[in-house]
Coordinates of C-alpha atoms in Angstrom, one line a residue:
M10 CA 0.2 0.1 0.4
R11 CA 0.8 3.6 -0.4
R12 CA 2.2 4.9 3.0
S13 CA 5.3 8.0 2.9
R14 CA 8.0 7.1 5.1
M15 CA 6.8 8.9 8.1
A16 CA 3.3 6.5 8.3
L17 CA 6.0 3.5 8.4
I18 CA 7.8 4.6 10.8
A19 CA 5.5 6.7 13.6
A20 CA 4.0 5.1 16.8
G21 CA 0.5 4.6 17.1
A22 CA -3.2 3.6 18.4
L23 CA -5.1 0.8 16.2
V24 CA -8.9 1.9 16.2
A25 CA -11.0 -0.6 14.5
A26 CA -14.9 -0.1 13.6
A27 CA -17.3 -2.7 12.6
A28 CA -20.6 -1.5 10.9
G29 CA -24.1 -3.0 10.6
S30 CA -26.4 -3.2 7.2
A31 CA -29.0 -2.0 6.0
A32 CA -31.6 -1.6 3.2
A33 CA -31.9 1.8 1.4
A34 CA -32.0 3.0 -2.0
A35 CA -30.2 1.4 -5.1
P36 CA -26.4 1.0 -5.2
F37 CA -23.9 2.9 -7.8
G38 CA -24.1 0.6 -10.4
V39 CA -27.1 -1.5 -10.1
S40 CA -30.4 -0.6 -11.2
A41 CA -33.5 0.4 -8.2
A42 CA -35.4 -2.3 -9.3
A43 CA -32.6 -4.7 -9.1
A44 CA -31.2 -3.8 -5.9
A45 CA -31.1 -5.1 -2.4
A46 CA -28.3 -3.2 -0.6
G47 CA -26.2 -4.0 2.6
C48 CA -22.8 -3.5 3.3
T49 CA -20.9 -4.0 7.1
V50 CA -17.5 -1.3 7.4
D51 CA -14.2 -2.3 9.0
Y52 CA -12.1 1.2 9.4
K53 CA -8.9 1.1 10.8
I54 CA -6.2 4.4 12.1
Q55 CA -3.2 2.1 11.5
N56 CA -0.8 4.7 12.6
Q57 CA -1.1 8.5 14.1
W58 CA 1.4 11.3 15.2
N59 CA 0.6 14.7 15.5
G60 CA 0.5 15.8 12.3
G61 CA -1.0 12.9 9.9
L62 CA -2.8 9.5 10.2
T63 CA -2.7 6.2 8.2
A64 CA -6.0 4.7 7.7
A65 CA -6.8 1.4 6.3
V66 CA -10.8 0.6 5.1
S67 CA -12.5 -2.8 4.1
V68 CA -15.9 -2.6 2.9
T69 CA -18.2 -5.7 2.7
N70 CA -21.6 -6.2 0.5
T71 CA -24.2 -8.1 2.2
G72 CA -26.9 -6.9 -0.4
D73 CA -27.3 -7.8 -4.4
A74 CA -23.8 -7.6 -6.5
V75 CA -22.8 -4.2 -7.3
S76 CA -20.4 -3.5 -10.2
S77 CA -18.7 -0.2 -8.7
W78 CA -18.8 1.2 -5.1
Q79 CA -18.5 4.4 -3.3
L80 CA -18.1 4.9 0.4
E81 CA -19.1 8.0 1.7
W82 CA -17.9 9.5 5.5
S83 CA -17.1 12.6 7.3
F84 CA -14.3 13.4 9.3
G85 CA -14.8 14.8 12.6
G86 CA -11.8 16.7 13.2
S87 CA -9.3 18.8 10.7
E88 CA -8.4 16.0 8.7
T89 CA -7.0 16.0 4.9
I90 CA -6.6 13.2 2.3
S91 CA -3.1 13.5 1.4
Q92 CA -2.7 10.2 -0.5
G93 CA -5.5 7.2 -1.3
W94 CA -4.4 3.8 -3.0
N95 CA -6.7 1.0 -4.1
A96 CA -9.7 3.4 -4.4
T97 CA -9.5 7.0 -5.8
V98 CA -9.9 9.1 -2.3
T99 CA -11.5 13.0 -3.1
Q100 CA -12.6 15.2 -0.1
S101 CA -15.1 18.4 0.0
G102 CA -14.7 19.9 3.5
K103 CA -15.5 17.2 5.9
A104 CA -17.2 14.9 3.6
V105 CA -14.8 12.1 1.8
T106 CA -15.4 10.0 -1.1
A107 CA -13.8 7.0 -1.8
K108 CA -14.7 5.5 -5.1
S109 CA -13.8 2.2 -6.6
L110 CA -11.1 1.7 -9.2
S111 CA -11.3 -0.4 -12.4
Y112 CA -9.7 -3.6 -11.1
N113 CA -11.6 -3.9 -7.7
G114 CA -15.0 -2.2 -8.6
A115 CA -17.0 -5.3 -9.0
L116 CA -18.6 -7.2 -5.4
A117 CA -20.6 -10.0 -5.5
T118 CA -22.6 -10.7 -2.2
G119 CA -20.2 -11.1 0.5
A120 CA -17.6 -10.1 -1.6
S121 CA -14.8 -7.2 0.2
A122 CA -12.5 -4.6 -0.9
S123 CA -10.2 -2.8 0.6
F124 CA -8.0 0.6 0.3
G125 CA -6.5 3.2 2.4
F126 CA -5.1 6.9 2.4
N127 CA -3.1 9.0 4.1
A128 CA -4.1 12.2 5.8
S129 CA -2.6 15.2 7.4
G130 CA -4.4 15.8 11.2
N131 CA -3.6 16.9 15.2
G132 CA -3.0 12.9 16.3
N133 CA -6.2 13.0 17.8
S134 CA -8.8 11.4 14.4
T135 CA -11.3 8.8 15.4
V136 CA -13.3 6.8 13.5
P137 CA -16.2 8.2 11.8
A138 CA -19.9 7.4 13.3
T139 CA -21.5 6.9 9.5
F140 CA -20.7 5.2 6.2
K141 CA -22.8 5.2 3.2
L142 CA -21.8 2.5 0.6
N143 CA -23.7 4.1 -3.0
G144 CA -26.1 6.0 -0.9
V145 CA -26.8 3.8 1.6
T146 CA -26.2 4.0 5.4
C147 CA -24.0 1.5 7.1
N148 CA -25.0 2.0 11.3
G149 CA -22.4 0.7 12.9
G150 CA -19.9 1.3 16.7
T151 CA -16.6 1.3 17.0
T152 CA -14.2 -0.7 19.1
G153 CA -10.7 -0.2 20.6
P154 CA -7.9 1.3 20.7
T155 CA -6.4 -2.1 19.7
D156 CA -2.7 -2.4 20.8
P157 CA -0.6 -2.0 17.1
T158 CA 1.6 -4.9 18.7
D159 CA -1.0 -7.4 19.5
P160 CA 0.3 -10.2 17.2
T161 CA -4.0 -11.7 16.9
D162 CA -4.8 -8.3 15.1
P163 CA -5.7 -9.1 11.4
P164 CA -2.6 -8.3 8.9
T165 CA -3.5 -5.7 6.7
D166 CA -0.9 -6.1 3.5
P167 CA -2.7 -7.9 0.4
P168 CA -2.8 -11.4 -0.3
A169 CA 0.4 -12.6 -2.3
G170 CA 0.2 -12.5 -5.7
S171 CA -2.6 -9.9 -5.6
R172 CA -2.5 -6.3 -7.5
V173 CA -1.1 -4.0 -4.9
N174 CA -1.2 -0.3 -5.0
N175 CA 2.9 0.5 -4.5
P176 CA 4.4 -2.6 -6.6
Y177 CA 7.8 -1.8 -4.7
E178 CA 6.3 -2.8 -1.2
G179 CA 7.2 -5.9 0.7
A180 CA 9.1 -7.3 -2.9
K181 CA 12.4 -8.1 -4.1
V182 CA 13.4 -6.1 -6.9
Y183 CA 15.0 -8.2 -10.2
V184 CA 18.6 -8.6 -10.8
N185 CA 19.5 -8.7 -14.6
P186 CA 22.5 -11.2 -14.2
E187 CA 24.2 -9.6 -17.5
W188 CA 24.7 -5.8 -15.9
S189 CA 25.5 -8.2 -13.1
A190 CA 28.2 -9.4 -14.6
K191 CA 29.7 -6.5 -16.1
A192 CA 29.6 -4.5 -12.6
A193 CA 30.9 -7.9 -10.9
A194 CA 33.9 -7.8 -13.7
E195 CA 34.8 -4.8 -12.6
P196 CA 37.6 -4.1 -10.3
G197 CA 35.1 -2.7 -6.8
G198 CA 32.2 -3.3 -9.1
S199 CA 30.8 -6.7 -6.9
R200 CA 29.9 -4.2 -4.0
V201 CA 27.2 -2.8 -6.2
A202 CA 26.6 -6.0 -8.4
N203 CA 23.7 -7.0 -6.5
Q204 CA 21.6 -4.1 -7.0
P205 CA 18.5 -3.9 -9.1
T206 CA 18.3 -2.2 -12.6
G207 CA 16.3 -1.7 -15.3
V208 CA 16.1 -4.0 -18.4
W209 CA 16.2 -2.2 -22.0
L210 CA 13.8 -2.9 -24.6
D211 CA 15.3 -0.3 -26.8
R212 CA 14.7 -1.9 -30.4
I213 CA 12.4 -4.4 -31.9
A214 CA 15.0 -7.2 -31.5
A215 CA 15.6 -6.5 -27.9
I216 CA 12.6 -8.9 -27.4
E217 CA 14.3 -12.0 -28.7
G218 CA 17.7 -11.2 -27.6
V219 CA 20.9 -9.5 -29.3
N220 CA 23.6 -10.4 -30.1
G221 CA 23.1 -13.9 -28.2
G222 CA 22.1 -11.9 -25.0
M223 CA 18.6 -12.5 -23.0
G224 CA 15.3 -11.4 -24.2
L225 CA 12.2 -10.7 -22.7
R226 CA 11.4 -14.4 -21.8
D227 CA 14.7 -15.3 -20.6
H228 CA 14.6 -11.8 -18.1
L229 CA 11.2 -13.0 -17.1
D230 CA 12.4 -16.8 -16.4
E231 CA 15.1 -15.4 -14.4
A232 CA 12.6 -13.7 -13.0
L233 CA 10.4 -16.7 -11.5
T234 CA 13.8 -18.1 -10.0
Q235 CA 15.1 -15.1 -8.1
K236 CA 11.4 -14.7 -7.1
G237 CA 11.0 -18.3 -5.1
S238 CA 8.3 -17.6 -2.9
G239 CA 7.8 -14.2 -2.0
E240 CA 7.0 -11.3 -4.3
L241 CA 9.3 -9.4 -7.0
V242 CA 9.7 -6.9 -9.3
V243 CA 10.7 -6.5 -13.1
Q244 CA 11.7 -3.6 -14.2
L245 CA 11.2 -2.8 -18.0
V246 CA 11.9 0.1 -20.6
I247 CA 9.9 0.5 -23.1
Y248 CA 12.0 2.4 -25.0
N249 CA 11.3 2.4 -29.5
L250 CA 8.7 5.3 -30.2
P251 CA 8.9 6.4 -33.6
G252 CA 11.2 9.2 -34.0
R253 CA 12.9 8.6 -31.1
D254 CA 14.1 11.4 -28.9
C255 CA 13.8 14.3 -31.4
S256 CA 16.2 16.3 -29.6
A257 CA 18.8 14.1 -29.2
L258 CA 21.0 12.2 -31.8
A259 CA 22.7 9.5 -29.3
S260 CA 19.2 7.8 -28.7
N261 CA 17.8 8.2 -31.9
G262 CA 15.9 4.9 -32.5
E263 CA 15.3 2.5 -34.6
L264 CA 11.8 3.5 -36.2
G265 CA 11.2 6.7 -38.7
P266 CA 8.6 9.4 -37.6
T267 CA 6.1 7.8 -39.4
E268 CA 6.4 4.5 -38.6
I269 CA 3.6 3.7 -35.7
G270 CA 2.1 0.7 -37.2
R271 CA 5.7 -1.4 -37.1
Y272 CA 5.7 0.1 -33.3
K273 CA 2.1 -0.9 -32.5
T274 CA 2.6 -4.5 -34.3
E275 CA 6.2 -5.4 -34.1
Y276 CA 7.4 -3.9 -30.7
I277 CA 4.2 -3.5 -28.8
D278 CA 1.9 -6.2 -29.4
P279 CA 5.0 -8.8 -29.0
I280 CA 5.8 -7.4 -25.5
A281 CA 2.3 -7.3 -24.5
A282 CA 1.9 -11.2 -26.0
I283 CA 4.5 -12.2 -23.9
L284 CA 3.6 -10.2 -20.0
A285 CA -0.2 -11.9 -21.1
D286 CA 1.2 -15.5 -20.1
S287 CA 0.2 -16.7 -17.0
K288 CA 3.6 -18.8 -16.7
Y289 CA 4.3 -15.0 -15.5
A290 CA 1.5 -13.8 -13.4
G291 CA 2.8 -13.6 -10.1
L292 CA 5.6 -11.5 -10.9
R293 CA 4.8 -7.6 -10.6
I294 CA 6.0 -6.0 -13.8
V295 CA 6.9 -2.3 -13.6
T296 CA 7.0 -0.4 -16.9
T297 CA 9.0 2.6 -17.7
V298 CA 7.2 3.6 -20.8
E299 CA 9.1 5.8 -23.6
I300 CA 11.6 8.0 -22.1
D301 CA 12.5 11.4 -23.4
S302 CA 9.8 11.6 -25.6
L303 CA 6.5 13.9 -24.5
P304 CA 7.9 17.0 -22.6
N305 CA 9.7 17.4 -26.1
L306 CA 6.9 18.4 -27.4
V307 CA 6.2 21.1 -25.4
T308 CA 9.9 22.3 -24.8
N309 CA 11.6 21.7 -28.4
T310 CA 8.7 22.7 -30.9
G311 CA 7.5 26.1 -32.0
S312 CA 9.6 29.1 -31.8
R313 CA 11.3 28.3 -28.9
P314 CA 15.4 29.0 -29.4
T315 CA 15.4 25.1 -28.1
A316 CA 12.7 23.7 -30.8
T317 CA 14.4 21.0 -33.5
P318 CA 12.5 20.4 -36.8
A319 CA 12.4 16.8 -35.8
C320 CA 10.6 17.5 -32.4
D321 CA 8.0 19.6 -34.5
V322 CA 7.3 16.8 -37.1
M323 CA 6.2 14.7 -34.1
K324 CA 4.5 17.2 -32.6
A325 CA 2.2 17.5 -35.6
N326 CA 1.8 14.0 -36.4
G327 CA 1.0 13.1 -33.1
N328 CA 2.8 9.9 -33.2
Y329 CA 4.1 10.3 -30.0
E330 CA 0.9 10.4 -27.8
K331 CA -0.4 7.3 -30.0
G332 CA 2.0 6.1 -29.3
V333 CA 2.4 5.9 -25.6
G334 CA -1.0 5.6 -25.4
Y335 CA -0.8 2.3 -27.2
A336 CA 1.8 1.0 -25.2
L337 CA -0.3 2.0 -21.8
N338 CA -3.5 0.3 -23.5
K339 CA -2.0 -3.1 -24.5
L340 CA 0.3 -3.2 -21.3
G341 CA -2.2 -2.4 -19.2
D342 CA -4.4 -5.1 -20.1
A343 CA -2.5 -7.7 -18.1
G344 CA -3.7 -7.2 -14.0
N345 CA 0.3 -7.5 -13.0
V346 CA 1.7 -5.0 -15.1
Y347 CA 2.3 -1.6 -13.7
N348 CA 2.5 1.3 -16.3
Y349 CA 5.0 4.4 -15.2
I350 CA 5.3 7.1 -18.0
D351 CA 8.5 8.8 -17.8
A352 CA 8.4 12.5 -16.8
G353 CA 11.5 14.1 -17.6
H354 CA 13.4 15.7 -14.3
H355 CA 13.2 19.3 -12.4
G356 CA 15.8 20.3 -15.2
W357 CA 14.0 20.1 -18.2
I358 CA 9.9 20.8 -16.9
G359 CA 10.4 22.4 -13.4
W360 CA 10.1 25.8 -15.1
D361 CA 6.6 27.4 -15.2
D362 CA 5.9 27.2 -18.9
N363 CA 6.5 23.3 -19.3
F364 CA 5.0 22.4 -16.1
G365 CA 1.8 22.8 -16.4
P366 CA 1.7 22.0 -20.5
S367 CA 3.6 18.7 -19.7
A368 CA 1.1 17.2 -17.6
E369 CA -1.5 18.2 -20.3
I370 CA 0.3 16.3 -22.7
F371 CA 0.5 13.5 -20.7
K372 CA -3.1 13.5 -20.4
V373 CA -3.7 13.4 -23.9
A374 CA -1.2 10.7 -24.1
A375 CA -2.6 8.6 -21.5
T376 CA -6.0 9.1 -22.9
S377 CA -5.3 8.3 -26.8
E378 CA -5.5 4.6 -28.6
G379 CA -7.6 3.0 -25.7
A380 CA -5.7 4.1 -23.2
T381 CA -7.4 5.8 -20.3
V382 CA -6.1 7.1 -16.8
N383 CA -6.6 3.8 -15.6
D384 CA -3.7 2.6 -17.9
V385 CA -1.1 4.7 -15.2
H386 CA -0.1 3.7 -12.3
G387 CA 2.3 6.5 -11.7
F388 CA 5.3 8.3 -13.1
I389 CA 8.9 8.4 -13.1
V390 CA 11.7 11.1 -13.2
N391 CA 14.8 11.0 -13.6
T392 CA 15.5 8.4 -15.8
A393 CA 19.0 8.1 -17.0
N394 CA 19.3 11.7 -15.9
Y395 CA 21.3 13.3 -13.1
G396 CA 19.4 15.6 -11.0
A397 CA 19.8 15.8 -7.4
T398 CA 17.5 13.8 -5.3
K399 CA 17.6 16.1 -2.8
E400 CA 19.6 19.9 -2.3
T401 CA 19.6 20.2 1.7
N402 CA 22.2 23.5 1.6
F403 CA 19.6 26.1 -0.1
T404 CA 15.9 25.8 -0.8
I405 CA 13.5 28.1 -3.4
D406 CA 12.4 30.0 -0.9
D407 CA 15.9 31.2 0.3
S408 CA 17.2 35.2 -0.7
V409 CA 20.8 36.4 -0.4
N410 CA 21.1 40.4 -0.3
G411 CA 17.6 40.2 -0.9
T412 CA 18.0 38.2 -4.3
S413 CA 15.9 35.2 -4.8
V414 CA 17.5 31.8 -5.2
R415 CA 15.3 31.7 -8.1
Q416 CA 17.7 34.1 -9.7
S417 CA 20.5 32.7 -9.6
K418 CA 22.2 31.5 -12.6
W419 CA 22.0 27.9 -11.1
V420 CA 18.3 28.0 -11.0
D421 CA 17.5 30.4 -13.4
W422 CA 13.7 30.8 -12.3
N423 CA 12.9 27.1 -12.2
R424 CA 10.5 26.7 -9.3
Y425 CA 12.4 23.0 -8.5
T426 CA 16.0 22.4 -6.4
D427 CA 15.8 18.8 -7.2
E428 CA 14.0 16.0 -7.8
Q429 CA 12.1 14.8 -5.1
S430 CA 10.1 18.2 -4.5
F431 CA 9.6 18.5 -8.3
A432 CA 8.4 14.9 -8.1
Q433 CA 6.2 15.5 -5.0
A434 CA 4.6 18.2 -6.9
F435 CA 4.1 17.2 -10.1
R436 CA 2.6 14.6 -8.7
T437 CA -0.1 16.4 -7.4
K438 CA -0.2 18.6 -10.6
L439 CA -0.9 15.2 -12.3
V440 CA -4.2 14.5 -10.3
S441 CA -5.4 18.1 -10.9
V442 CA -5.5 17.1 -14.6
G443 CA -7.4 14.4 -14.0
F444 CA -5.1 11.1 -13.4
N445 CA -6.2 8.9 -10.2
S446 CA -5.4 10.7 -6.7
D447 CA -3.5 7.1 -5.9
I448 CA -0.5 7.1 -8.7
G449 CA 3.5 7.3 -7.5
M450 CA 6.4 8.5 -8.7
L451 CA 9.4 6.7 -8.9
I452 CA 13.2 8.4 -9.3
D453 CA 15.7 7.2 -10.8
T454 CA 18.4 7.8 -8.5
S455 CA 20.9 5.5 -10.2
R456 CA 23.9 8.5 -11.1
N457 CA 22.9 11.5 -9.3
G458 CA 24.8 10.9 -6.3
W459 CA 27.3 13.6 -6.5
G460 CA 29.9 12.3 -3.4
G461 CA 33.4 12.5 -3.6
A462 CA 35.7 15.0 -2.6
N463 CA 34.2 17.7 -4.0
R464 CA 30.9 16.8 -2.3
P465 CA 30.0 20.0 0.0
T466 CA 29.5 20.2 3.3
G467 CA 27.6 22.9 4.0
P468 CA 25.9 25.7 2.5
G469 CA 27.9 28.3 0.3
A470 CA 29.1 31.5 0.9
K471 CA 26.4 34.6 1.0
T472 CA 28.6 37.0 -0.9
T473 CA 25.8 36.6 -3.3
V474 CA 22.9 34.3 -4.6
D475 CA 25.3 32.4 -7.1
T476 CA 28.0 31.9 -4.5
Y477 CA 25.5 30.6 -2.3
V478 CA 23.6 28.3 -4.6
D479 CA 27.3 26.9 -6.1
G480 CA 28.8 26.5 -3.1
G481 CA 26.3 24.3 -1.8
R482 CA 24.3 22.5 -4.4
Y483 CA 25.3 18.7 -4.4
D484 CA 24.7 18.3 -8.4
R485 CA 28.1 19.7 -9.9
R486 CA 27.2 19.7 -13.7
I487 CA 28.3 22.9 -15.4
H488 CA 24.8 23.4 -16.7
L489 CA 21.0 21.8 -15.3
G490 CA 20.5 20.7 -19.4
N491 CA 23.9 18.7 -19.5
W492 CA 22.5 14.7 -19.6
C493 CA 25.7 12.5 -21.4
N494 CA 28.0 11.0 -19.4
Q495 CA 28.6 13.5 -16.8
A496 CA 32.1 14.1 -15.3
G497 CA 32.2 13.6 -11.5
A498 CA 28.5 11.8 -11.2
G499 CA 27.9 9.2 -8.6
L500 CA 26.2 6.0 -7.8
G501 CA 23.2 7.6 -5.9
E502 CA 20.3 6.3 -3.3
R503 CA 19.9 2.6 -3.3
P504 CA 17.1 1.0 -4.4
K505 CA 14.4 1.2 -2.2
A506 CA 10.7 1.6 -1.3
A507 CA 8.4 3.8 -0.2
P508 CA 10.9 6.6 0.7
A509 CA 9.2 9.7 1.2
A510 CA 5.3 11.1 0.7
G511 CA 4.0 10.1 -2.7
I512 CA 7.2 8.4 -3.9
D513 CA 6.6 4.7 -4.5
A514 CA 10.3 3.9 -4.6
Y515 CA 14.2 5.0 -5.3
V516 CA 15.4 3.0 -8.6
W517 CA 17.9 2.1 -10.6
M518 CA 16.3 2.6 -14.2
K519 CA 19.2 3.6 -15.7
P520 CA 21.7 0.8 -15.8
P521 CA 25.4 2.4 -14.2
G522 CA 28.1 2.0 -16.7
E523 CA 25.9 2.1 -19.8
S524 CA 26.8 5.0 -21.7
D525 CA 24.7 7.6 -22.6
G526 CA 25.9 8.3 -26.4
S527 CA 29.1 8.2 -28.0
S528 CA 32.0 11.0 -27.3
K529 CA 32.8 10.9 -31.5
E530 CA 30.8 9.3 -34.6
I531 CA 31.0 5.7 -34.3
P532 CA 28.8 3.5 -37.1
N533 CA 26.5 1.4 -36.0
N534 CA 23.2 -0.6 -37.0
E535 CA 21.4 0.5 -33.9
G536 CA 20.0 3.8 -35.6
K537 CA 21.9 5.6 -32.7
G538 CA 23.3 9.2 -33.9
F539 CA 26.3 11.1 -32.7
D540 CA 25.3 14.2 -30.7
R541 CA 27.9 16.8 -29.3
M542 CA 26.3 17.3 -26.3
C543 CA 28.3 14.0 -25.7
D544 CA 31.9 15.3 -26.9
P545 CA 33.5 16.7 -23.9
T546 CA 35.0 19.6 -26.2
Y547 CA 31.9 20.8 -27.5
T548 CA 30.9 24.2 -25.9
G549 CA 27.2 23.9 -26.1
N550 CA 23.5 25.2 -27.8
A551 CA 20.5 26.7 -26.3
R552 CA 19.6 23.9 -24.5
N553 CA 22.8 24.1 -22.1
G554 CA 23.0 28.0 -21.8
N555 CA 25.9 27.3 -24.4
N556 CA 28.2 25.9 -22.1
L557 CA 31.0 22.8 -22.5
S558 CA 29.1 19.5 -22.0
G559 CA 30.9 18.5 -19.0
A560 CA 30.6 14.3 -20.8
L561 CA 33.6 12.0 -20.5
P562 CA 35.7 11.3 -23.2
D563 CA 36.0 8.0 -25.1
A564 CA 32.6 7.0 -24.6
P565 CA 31.0 4.2 -26.9
V566 CA 27.5 4.6 -28.5
S567 CA 24.7 4.7 -26.1
G568 CA 23.7 1.6 -24.0
Q569 CA 27.1 -0.3 -24.2
W570 CA 29.4 -0.6 -21.6
F571 CA 32.0 2.2 -20.4
S572 CA 34.0 1.0 -18.1
A573 CA 35.2 4.4 -17.4
Q574 CA 32.3 6.5 -16.0
F575 CA 31.5 3.2 -14.1
Q576 CA 34.7 3.4 -12.0
E577 CA 33.7 7.4 -11.9
L578 CA 30.6 6.6 -10.5
M579 CA 32.0 4.2 -7.9
K580 CA 34.5 6.5 -6.9
N581 CA 31.6 9.7 -6.2
A582 CA 29.1 6.9 -5.0
Y583 CA 26.4 9.3 -2.1
P584 CA 25.9 7.6 0.3
A585 CA 29.5 6.1 -0.4
L586 CA 30.1 2.2 -1.2

């Protein structure tokens, strides 16, 4: 279930409420002539502290079967819903409504559905006195408080193999043996070779395996072995859109701008068929859908100085939105697949003129080609990028001699200084444009550690706003727009589940040690071009303020192993290895 780190560690009372049954007006989704309604509700405050609470709710249908459900109640105090899971939970004043999702709406007579939520509060929340299921009042009293350490209390975790709201909680994550072997072969690499990383399906041939390597079924079969008797997440990167990455030549792909048909029939359809195999139904399969695509339609088109003709083409033909929508629709058909759309990073869409329009573009894509917002489990930020997870030496609200941090050359009027604050704020924006309220965020921390000798130990000098920001920032890039094989970068936070409110996990979606692009032109049969942003001598363009690229020299084409980069990442890891 979705829980903030605070909710997981806070001590608090457990309070249970059992509600009786009643018969009244027709349940939501059932005709009045056919309906005989009734319900019981079990409401538990699992954790409570001065500032918030976590609650678990189970509703049982004791009347006729319903195809969807809506549970209503009112808070007695100042509680405010901040996050929900297994239901769309909304609030108006003190009134709260929890609506079923696509996979848990049907309730036969005697069947139950469970959901939960986090809310802010003053630490004195009580069990609501009255609940209504599809307009039917369930009148019941309360019991408790219950001892949270009592071993007789019923478990609240979902049954093994069932769909959950945070796939990472309570699960191991797949270790790609191919990446692991490369990491272990490096001096010192055994320290991280057991970390889980994403499996990149970056071309049609990757589905069956490239040059004798593992294909998708090979990885899923290996995942079944690693799974054992517990739960296991497999992370796949879906990355082969027509006209892929229209603004960065290093990651161009095999399909031309108009080849949406091939994308559907030769790429997505075969992947979907494999994921739908019942053999793999016990795996939790997380997909990162098409990195570095949709925000290009906002930031790199039209009359902007960052515009490119290739991005204008993709905006005009709509194949980015169509491709993402088709992938979400087809892959989401499998009940154990959790789709996360790539949402760029704070140094790309954190500015006001990019933030809202990007959310709107994501909504367009998520409702294209038969997809709905219910096919979207969440979003991922910082994929294969270098933005610091948390900058703690300065905030966006700081000022120096009356000059705001936003006016510094580094921040440059952005509203966010790091990936976590951006991810949490963007999640709120995405919900506001129509995505489900229980979506979660992932942050790729594979290369954003920025440790080593150059890591600041405190704020910069308050001589000017620039000395203050530059002296204290962990992210040591020359410019936020630099993205290719960055010198000085380090391994970031190790993968972990539910590290912060609204964040499903820190992940290593980009396998550390795999190149972002070649530092000079290298002929290849993968459709990957040469981008000057991967050349350490390049003095830049409008996207990086005409600064040096900050790239390491002697890099191979994107996706190939880059030993010097891997060594640099280990040397500068934070937390240190």
